[in-house]
Amino acid sequence: MNRKVEIRNNLESVKERIAVAAQKAQRDLAEITLVVVTKTFEVGDLEILYELGEREFGENRDQEASKKAEQLPDDINWHFQGQIQSNKLKSICKWADFIHSVDQIKYAQIISDQCQTKPKSIFLQVSLDTPVESRGGVDPIKLENLASDISELPGVFIAGLMAVAPVDNEGDQAFKRVQMIHSNFKHRFAQAKFLSAGMSGDFETAVLYGATHLRIGSSILGNR
C-alpha cells in the first residue's frame, strides 16, 4: 500500500467515526473541525493531505512548522498547539493562524505586540489536572480573570478554550468538566464559541461533550 492510499483510508475512517459520534450527540457535523496533527511528519505527507482536501494542520515546534508553512499553499490554516516559549512566540505569530495553548497574560501580551494590525485567534488552555501540573494550562478558577485581562489587549481574539484530558480520565469526567467550564465561560465571553479537545485516543468522546476542534495525528498519519 502506498502512502497516499494509507493516509486516504485512515482519513476516511476517522471522518466516518467523527460523523457517527456527531450523529450520536445530535450535533451538526459542520460545526466540528478536524485539525490533522502533522508535527514531525514530512512535507510530503502534508502535500498528500492537501490533495485530499485537508486545510487544517497542527504543529507544536516553531522551527519545523515555519519551514513547512513556507513550502505549502497559503490557504492552509496552521494551528500551534504546543507549550509556548516566550522567545519563540514572535516567530510563531508569523505562521500560526490559531494558537491553542495560551495560559498566561505575558504570552497574550507578546501576541498583542506582534498582531496589532491583524488580530490573532487564540484558545485559552485550561488545566484539567488535579492538582494543576506542569503540562500547561490555567487553573479553571483563574480562567475568567485571565480572559478579562486578555480582552483588554488589541490584536488578540479569544476564540475558545483548549484542554488535554488527563491520563486517568475515568468515566469521561474530564470532558464533562471542560464542557461545563466552556458553557459557563461563554456566558461572559460569547465570542469564545470553540472548544479544542480530543485526540486520536478520545476524539469520539470529545465530540459527545461539545468539542469543536479535534486534534488528531496518529489515527491518520500513523505513529511517529
PDB file of C-alpha atoms in Angstrom:
ATOM      1  CA  MET A   1       0.000   0.000   0.000  1.00  0.00           C
ATOM      2  CA  ASN A   2       1.465   3.358  -0.968  1.00  0.00           C
ATOM      3  CA  ARG A   3       1.486   6.301   1.407  1.00  0.00           C
ATOM      4  CA  LYS A   4      -1.331   8.240  -0.265  1.00  0.00           C
ATOM      5  CA  VAL A   5      -3.689   5.262  -0.123  1.00  0.00           C
ATOM      6  CA  GLU A   6      -2.767   4.652   3.513  1.00  0.00           C
ATOM      7  CA  ILE A   7      -3.438   8.257   4.520  1.00  0.00           C
ATOM      8  CA  ARG A   8      -6.652   8.422   2.495  1.00  0.00           C
ATOM      9  CA  ASN A   9      -8.010   5.244   4.082  1.00  0.00           C
ATOM     10  CA  ASN A  10      -7.125   6.420   7.586  1.00  0.00           C
ATOM     11  CA  LEU A  11      -8.616   9.853   6.945  1.00  0.00           C
ATOM     12  CA  GLU A  12     -11.865   8.390   5.643  1.00  0.00           C
ATOM     13  CA  SER A  13     -12.089   6.100   8.675  1.00  0.00           C
ATOM     14  CA  VAL A  14     -11.555   8.959  11.130  1.00  0.00           C
ATOM     15  CA  LYS A  15     -14.103  11.167   9.377  1.00  0.00           C
ATOM     16  CA  GLU A  16     -16.666   8.373   9.470  1.00  0.00           C
ATOM     17  CA  ARG A  17     -16.073   7.929  13.207  1.00  0.00           C
ATOM     18  CA  ILE A  18     -16.483  11.672  13.747  1.00  0.00           C
ATOM     19  CA  ALA A  19     -19.729  11.621  11.771  1.00  0.00           C
ATOM     20  CA  VAL A  20     -21.102   8.727  13.832  1.00  0.00           C
ATOM     21  CA  ALA A  21     -20.160  10.476  17.084  1.00  0.00           C
ATOM     22  CA  ALA A  22     -21.757  13.720  15.903  1.00  0.00           C
ATOM     23  CA  GLN A  23     -24.957  11.911  14.995  1.00  0.00           C
ATOM     24  CA  LYS A  24     -24.998  10.204  18.394  1.00  0.00           C
ATOM     25  CA  ALA A  25     -24.576  13.597  20.075  1.00  0.00           C
ATOM     26  CA  GLN A  26     -27.218  15.144  17.787  1.00  0.00           C
ATOM     27  CA  ARG A  27     -24.706  17.710  16.605  1.00  0.00           C
ATOM     28  CA  ASP A  28     -24.221  19.351  13.218  1.00  0.00           C
ATOM     29  CA  LEU A  29     -21.104  17.851  11.633  1.00  0.00           C
ATOM     30  CA  ALA A  30     -20.327  21.243  10.077  1.00  0.00           C
ATOM     31  CA  GLU A  31     -19.502  22.707  13.498  1.00  0.00           C
ATOM     32  CA  ILE A  32     -16.668  20.207  14.045  1.00  0.00           C
ATOM     33  CA  THR A  33     -13.206  20.965  12.637  1.00  0.00           C
ATOM     34  CA  LEU A  34     -10.622  18.239  12.113  1.00  0.00           C
ATOM     35  CA  VAL A  35      -7.109  19.522  12.766  1.00  0.00           C
ATOM     36  CA  VAL A  36      -4.630  16.964  11.436  1.00  0.00           C
ATOM     37  CA  VAL A  37      -1.627  16.939  13.775  1.00  0.00           C
ATOM     38  CA  THR A  38       1.289  16.920  11.365  1.00  0.00           C
ATOM     39  CA  LYS A  39       4.174  17.571  13.777  1.00  0.00           C
ATOM     40  CA  THR A  40       7.320  15.542  12.946  1.00  0.00           C
ATOM     41  CA  PHE A  41       5.865  14.338   9.634  1.00  0.00           C
ATOM     42  CA  GLU A  42       7.477  15.188   6.311  1.00  0.00           C
ATOM     43  CA  VAL A  43       6.152  17.860   3.962  1.00  0.00           C
ATOM     44  CA  GLY A  44       5.250  15.090   1.520  1.00  0.00           C
ATOM     45  CA  ASP A  45       2.611  13.796   3.917  1.00  0.00           C
ATOM     46  CA  LEU A  46       1.140  17.273   4.251  1.00  0.00           C
ATOM     47  CA  GLU A  47       1.044  17.593   0.463  1.00  0.00           C
ATOM     48  CA  ILE A  48      -0.963  14.358   0.326  1.00  0.00           C
ATOM     49  CA  LEU A  49      -3.354  15.679   2.970  1.00  0.00           C
ATOM     50  CA  TYR A  50      -3.721  18.895   0.982  1.00  0.00           C
ATOM     51  CA  GLU A  51      -4.531  16.931  -2.186  1.00  0.00           C
ATOM     52  CA  LEU A  52      -7.174  15.066  -0.172  1.00  0.00           C
ATOM     53  CA  GLY A  53      -8.792  18.365   0.767  1.00  0.00           C
ATOM     54  CA  GLU A  54      -7.422  18.994   4.263  1.00  0.00           C
ATOM     55  CA  ARG A  55      -6.604  22.598   5.186  1.00  0.00           C
ATOM     56  CA  GLU A  56      -6.225  22.498   8.990  1.00  0.00           C
ATOM     57  CA  PHE A  57      -2.802  21.365  10.227  1.00  0.00           C
ATOM     58  CA  GLY A  58      -1.497  21.235  13.796  1.00  0.00           C
ATOM     59  CA  GLU A  59       2.137  21.767  14.791  1.00  0.00           C
ATOM     60  CA  ASN A  60       3.999  22.237  18.072  1.00  0.00           C
ATOM     61  CA  ARG A  61       7.545  23.174  17.051  1.00  0.00           C
ATOM     62  CA  ASP A  62       8.152  26.625  15.649  1.00  0.00           C
ATOM     63  CA  GLN A  63      11.225  25.893  13.543  1.00  0.00           C
ATOM     64  CA  GLU A  64       9.694  22.833  11.885  1.00  0.00           C
ATOM     65  CA  ALA A  65       6.315  24.451  11.277  1.00  0.00           C
ATOM     66  CA  SER A  66       7.651  27.707   9.877  1.00  0.00           C
ATOM     67  CA  LYS A  67       9.582  25.791   7.218  1.00  0.00           C
ATOM     68  CA  LYS A  68       6.518  23.753   6.280  1.00  0.00           C
ATOM     69  CA  ALA A  69       4.369  26.877   6.058  1.00  0.00           C
ATOM     70  CA  GLU A  70       6.848  28.406   3.601  1.00  0.00           C
ATOM     71  CA  GLN A  71       6.665  25.353   1.328  1.00  0.00           C
ATOM     72  CA  LEU A  72       2.897  24.809   1.299  1.00  0.00           C
ATOM     73  CA  PRO A  73      -0.066  26.799  -0.113  1.00  0.00           C
ATOM     74  CA  ASP A  74      -1.314  29.937   1.605  1.00  0.00           C
ATOM     75  CA  ASP A  75      -4.871  28.700   2.136  1.00  0.00           C
ATOM     76  CA  ILE A  76      -3.817  26.305   4.911  1.00  0.00           C
ATOM     77  CA  ASN A  77      -4.802  27.193   8.472  1.00  0.00           C
ATOM     78  CA  TRP A  78      -1.918  26.463  10.819  1.00  0.00           C
ATOM     79  CA  HIS A  79      -2.650  25.626  14.459  1.00  0.00           C
ATOM     80  CA  PHE A  80       0.098  25.932  17.072  1.00  0.00           C
ATOM     81  CA  GLN A  81      -0.732  23.597  19.936  1.00  0.00           C
ATOM     82  CA  GLY A  82       2.498  23.058  21.857  1.00  0.00           C
ATOM     83  CA  GLN A  83       3.616  24.583  25.113  1.00  0.00           C
ATOM     84  CA  ILE A  84       4.580  28.192  24.497  1.00  0.00           C
ATOM     85  CA  GLN A  85       8.080  29.576  24.946  1.00  0.00           C
ATOM     86  CA  SER A  86       8.286  33.364  25.088  1.00  0.00           C
ATOM     87  CA  ASN A  87      11.361  33.523  22.864  1.00  0.00           C
ATOM     88  CA  LYS A  88       9.590  31.543  20.098  1.00  0.00           C
ATOM     89  CA  LEU A  89       6.269  33.360  20.174  1.00  0.00           C
ATOM     90  CA  LYS A  90       7.205  36.234  17.875  1.00  0.00           C
ATOM     91  CA  SER A  91       8.099  33.720  15.166  1.00  0.00           C
ATOM     92  CA  ILE A  92       5.014  31.593  15.854  1.00  0.00           C
ATOM     93  CA  CYS A  93       2.811  34.628  15.243  1.00  0.00           C
ATOM     94  CA  LYS A  94       4.174  34.857  11.695  1.00  0.00           C
ATOM     95  CA  TRP A  95       2.884  31.468  10.546  1.00  0.00           C
ATOM     96  CA  ALA A  96       0.213  30.285  13.008  1.00  0.00           C
ATOM     97  CA  ASP A  97      -3.388  31.250  12.282  1.00  0.00           C
ATOM     98  CA  PHE A  98      -4.537  29.861  15.635  1.00  0.00           C
ATOM     99  CA  ILE A  99      -2.601  29.497  18.884  1.00  0.00           C
ATOM    100  CA  HIS A 100      -4.222  26.843  21.071  1.00  0.00           C
ATOM    101  CA  SER A 101      -2.134  26.961  24.225  1.00  0.00           C
ATOM    102  CA  VAL A 102      -2.200  30.455  25.759  1.00  0.00           C
ATOM    103  CA  ASP A 103      -2.309  30.198  29.544  1.00  0.00           C
ATOM    104  CA  GLN A 104      -0.539  33.345  30.782  1.00  0.00           C
ATOM    105  CA  ILE A 105      -1.040  37.067  30.280  1.00  0.00           C
ATOM    106  CA  LYS A 106       2.619  37.513  29.290  1.00  0.00           C
ATOM    107  CA  TYR A 107       2.075  35.331  26.220  1.00  0.00           C
ATOM    108  CA  ALA A 108      -1.041  37.243  25.222  1.00  0.00           C
ATOM    109  CA  GLN A 109       0.906  40.496  25.571  1.00  0.00           C
ATOM    110  CA  ILE A 110       3.599  39.282  23.177  1.00  0.00           C
ATOM    111  CA  ILE A 111       0.930  38.188  20.691  1.00  0.00           C
ATOM    112  CA  SER A 112      -0.749  41.572  21.020  1.00  0.00           C
ATOM    113  CA  ASP A 113       2.525  43.361  20.324  1.00  0.00           C
ATOM    114  CA  GLN A 114       3.027  41.314  17.133  1.00  0.00           C
ATOM    115  CA  CYS A 115      -0.545  41.350  15.816  1.00  0.00           C
ATOM    116  CA  GLN A 116      -1.801  44.915  16.139  1.00  0.00           C
ATOM    117  CA  THR A 117      -2.947  45.171  12.520  1.00  0.00           C
ATOM    118  CA  LYS A 118      -4.306  41.623  12.123  1.00  0.00           C
ATOM    119  CA  PRO A 119      -5.749  40.128  15.329  1.00  0.00           C
ATOM    120  CA  LYS A 120      -4.622  36.606  16.184  1.00  0.00           C
ATOM    121  CA  SER A 121      -7.171  33.991  17.229  1.00  0.00           C
ATOM    122  CA  ILE A 122      -6.193  32.185  20.405  1.00  0.00           C
ATOM    123  CA  PHE A 123      -7.549  29.421  22.594  1.00  0.00           C
ATOM    124  CA  LEU A 124      -7.013  29.645  26.345  1.00  0.00           C
ATOM    125  CA  GLN A 125      -5.631  26.365  27.626  1.00  0.00           C
ATOM    126  CA  VAL A 126      -7.423  25.124  30.735  1.00  0.00           C
ATOM    127  CA  SER A 127      -5.688  22.658  33.032  1.00  0.00           C
ATOM    128  CA  LEU A 128      -7.768  19.600  33.883  1.00  0.00           C
ATOM    129  CA  ASP A 129      -5.034  18.080  36.044  1.00  0.00           C
ATOM    130  CA  THR A 130      -5.571  17.825  39.793  1.00  0.00           C
ATOM    131  CA  PRO A 131      -3.551  19.459  41.113  1.00  0.00           C
ATOM    132  CA  VAL A 132      -2.582  21.752  38.245  1.00  0.00           C
ATOM    133  CA  GLU A 133       0.644  20.319  36.834  1.00  0.00           C
ATOM    134  CA  SER A 134       3.407  21.445  34.518  1.00  0.00           C
ATOM    135  CA  ARG A 135       1.753  20.295  31.270  1.00  0.00           C
ATOM    136  CA  GLY A 136       0.409  23.789  30.819  1.00  0.00           C
ATOM    137  CA  GLY A 137      -2.976  25.343  31.303  1.00  0.00           C
ATOM    138  CA  VAL A 138      -4.575  27.893  33.569  1.00  0.00           C
ATOM    139  CA  ASP A 139      -6.347  26.849  36.750  1.00  0.00           C
ATOM    140  CA  PRO A 140     -10.100  26.949  35.924  1.00  0.00           C
ATOM    141  CA  ILE A 141     -10.629  29.153  38.972  1.00  0.00           C
ATOM    142  CA  LYS A 142      -8.392  31.808  37.393  1.00  0.00           C
ATOM    143  CA  LEU A 143      -9.693  31.419  33.834  1.00  0.00           C
ATOM    144  CA  GLU A 144     -12.186  34.284  33.676  1.00  0.00           C
ATOM    145  CA  ASN A 145      -9.790  36.756  35.289  1.00  0.00           C
ATOM    146  CA  LEU A 146      -7.137  35.844  32.716  1.00  0.00           C
ATOM    147  CA  ALA A 147      -9.646  36.182  29.871  1.00  0.00           C
ATOM    148  CA  SER A 148     -10.789  39.553  31.174  1.00  0.00           C
ATOM    149  CA  ASP A 149      -7.208  40.844  31.206  1.00  0.00           C
ATOM    150  CA  ILE A 150      -6.520  39.487  27.715  1.00  0.00           C
ATOM    151  CA  SER A 151      -9.715  41.056  26.383  1.00  0.00           C
ATOM    152  CA  GLU A 152      -8.174  44.461  27.052  1.00  0.00           C
ATOM    153  CA  LEU A 153      -5.302  43.763  24.652  1.00  0.00           C
ATOM    154  CA  PRO A 154      -5.538  44.808  20.990  1.00  0.00           C
ATOM    155  CA  GLY A 155      -4.608  42.233  18.383  1.00  0.00           C
ATOM    156  CA  VAL A 156      -5.808  39.209  20.362  1.00  0.00           C
ATOM    157  CA  PHE A 157      -9.144  37.441  19.813  1.00  0.00           C
ATOM    158  CA  ILE A 158     -10.242  34.772  22.297  1.00  0.00           C
ATOM    159  CA  ALA A 159     -11.805  32.165  20.005  1.00  0.00           C
ATOM    160  CA  GLY A 160     -12.349  29.497  22.640  1.00  0.00           C
ATOM    161  CA  LEU A 161     -10.827  27.110  25.150  1.00  0.00           C
ATOM    162  CA  MET A 162      -8.399  24.221  24.778  1.00  0.00           C
ATOM    163  CA  ALA A 163      -7.891  21.247  27.064  1.00  0.00           C
ATOM    164  CA  VAL A 164      -5.993  17.971  27.226  1.00  0.00           C
ATOM    165  CA  ALA A 165      -7.690  15.165  29.129  1.00  0.00           C
ATOM    166  CA  PRO A 166      -5.600  13.702  31.976  1.00  0.00           C
ATOM    167  CA  VAL A 167      -4.213  10.205  31.506  1.00  0.00           C
ATOM    168  CA  ASP A 168      -6.603   8.890  34.160  1.00  0.00           C
ATOM    169  CA  ASN A 169      -9.733  10.292  32.502  1.00  0.00           C
ATOM    170  CA  GLU A 170     -12.039   7.734  34.079  1.00  0.00           C
ATOM    171  CA  GLY A 171     -15.665   7.816  33.056  1.00  0.00           C
ATOM    172  CA  ASP A 172     -15.103  10.775  30.753  1.00  0.00           C
ATOM    173  CA  GLN A 173     -15.061  13.085  33.772  1.00  0.00           C
ATOM    174  CA  ALA A 174     -12.523  15.457  32.215  1.00  0.00           C
ATOM    175  CA  PHE A 175     -14.663  16.067  29.134  1.00  0.00           C
ATOM    176  CA  LYS A 176     -17.775  16.569  31.224  1.00  0.00           C
ATOM    177  CA  ARG A 177     -15.848  19.085  33.290  1.00  0.00           C
ATOM    178  CA  VAL A 178     -14.429  21.061  30.371  1.00  0.00           C
ATOM    179  CA  GLN A 179     -17.839  21.142  28.690  1.00  0.00           C
ATOM    180  CA  MET A 180     -19.266  22.740  31.831  1.00  0.00           C
ATOM    181  CA  ILE A 181     -16.337  25.171  32.101  1.00  0.00           C
ATOM    182  CA  HIS A 182     -16.773  26.175  28.452  1.00  0.00           C
ATOM    183  CA  SER A 183     -20.535  26.589  28.793  1.00  0.00           C
ATOM    184  CA  ASN A 184     -20.115  28.892  31.792  1.00  0.00           C
ATOM    185  CA  PHE A 185     -17.270  30.771  30.102  1.00  0.00           C
ATOM    186  CA  LYS A 186     -19.412  31.605  27.061  1.00  0.00           C
ATOM    187  CA  HIS A 187     -21.946  33.410  29.240  1.00  0.00           C
ATOM    188  CA  ARG A 188     -19.349  36.120  29.798  1.00  0.00           C
ATOM    189  CA  PHE A 189     -17.213  35.714  26.666  1.00  0.00           C
ATOM    190  CA  ALA A 190     -19.780  34.929  23.983  1.00  0.00           C
ATOM    191  CA  GLN A 191     -17.257  35.067  21.138  1.00  0.00           C
ATOM    192  CA  ALA A 192     -15.332  32.102  22.596  1.00  0.00           C
ATOM    193  CA  LYS A 193     -17.503  29.534  20.852  1.00  0.00           C
ATOM    194  CA  PHE A 194     -14.787  26.972  20.086  1.00  0.00           C
ATOM    195  CA  LEU A 195     -13.590  24.083  22.252  1.00  0.00           C
ATOM    196  CA  SER A 196     -10.355  22.390  21.220  1.00  0.00           C
ATOM    197  CA  ALA A 197     -10.373  18.955  22.858  1.00  0.00           C
ATOM    198  CA  GLY A 198      -9.971  15.364  21.793  1.00  0.00           C
ATOM    199  CA  MET A 199      -7.080  13.499  20.193  1.00  0.00           C
ATOM    200  CA  SER A 200      -6.627  10.130  18.497  1.00  0.00           C
ATOM    201  CA  GLY A 201      -7.444   8.146  21.630  1.00  0.00           C
ATOM    202  CA  ASP A 202     -10.537  10.014  22.754  1.00  0.00           C
ATOM    203  CA  PHE A 203     -11.936  12.211  19.985  1.00  0.00           C
ATOM    204  CA  GLU A 204     -15.282  10.435  19.761  1.00  0.00           C
ATOM    205  CA  THR A 205     -15.898  11.104  23.442  1.00  0.00           C
ATOM    206  CA  ALA A 206     -14.817  14.719  22.966  1.00  0.00           C
ATOM    207  CA  VAL A 207     -17.451  15.121  20.244  1.00  0.00           C
ATOM    208  CA  LEU A 208     -20.122  13.914  22.664  1.00  0.00           C
ATOM    209  CA  TYR A 209     -19.101  16.665  25.073  1.00  0.00           C
ATOM    210  CA  GLY A 210     -19.085  19.582  22.669  1.00  0.00           C
ATOM    211  CA  ALA A 211     -15.584  19.701  21.178  1.00  0.00           C
ATOM    212  CA  THR A 212     -15.440  21.811  18.008  1.00  0.00           C
ATOM    213  CA  HIS A 213     -11.760  21.241  17.153  1.00  0.00           C
ATOM    214  CA  LEU A 214     -10.319  17.717  17.202  1.00  0.00           C
ATOM    215  CA  ARG A 215      -6.518  17.395  17.175  1.00  0.00           C
ATOM    216  CA  ILE A 216      -5.876  14.038  15.508  1.00  0.00           C
ATOM    217  CA  GLY A 217      -2.498  12.756  14.363  1.00  0.00           C
ATOM    218  CA  SER A 218      -1.603   9.080  14.724  1.00  0.00           C
ATOM    219  CA  SER A 219      -5.029   7.774  13.676  1.00  0.00           C
ATOM    220  CA  ILE A 220      -4.469   9.435  10.295  1.00  0.00           C
ATOM    221  CA  LEU A 221      -0.712   9.532   9.747  1.00  0.00           C
ATOM    222  CA  GLY A 222       0.394   6.580  11.875  1.00  0.00           C
ATOM    223  CA  ASN A 223       2.860   6.502  14.735  1.00  0.00           C
ATOM    224  CA  ARG A 224       5.788   8.879  14.673  1.00  0.00           C
TER     225      ARG A 224
END
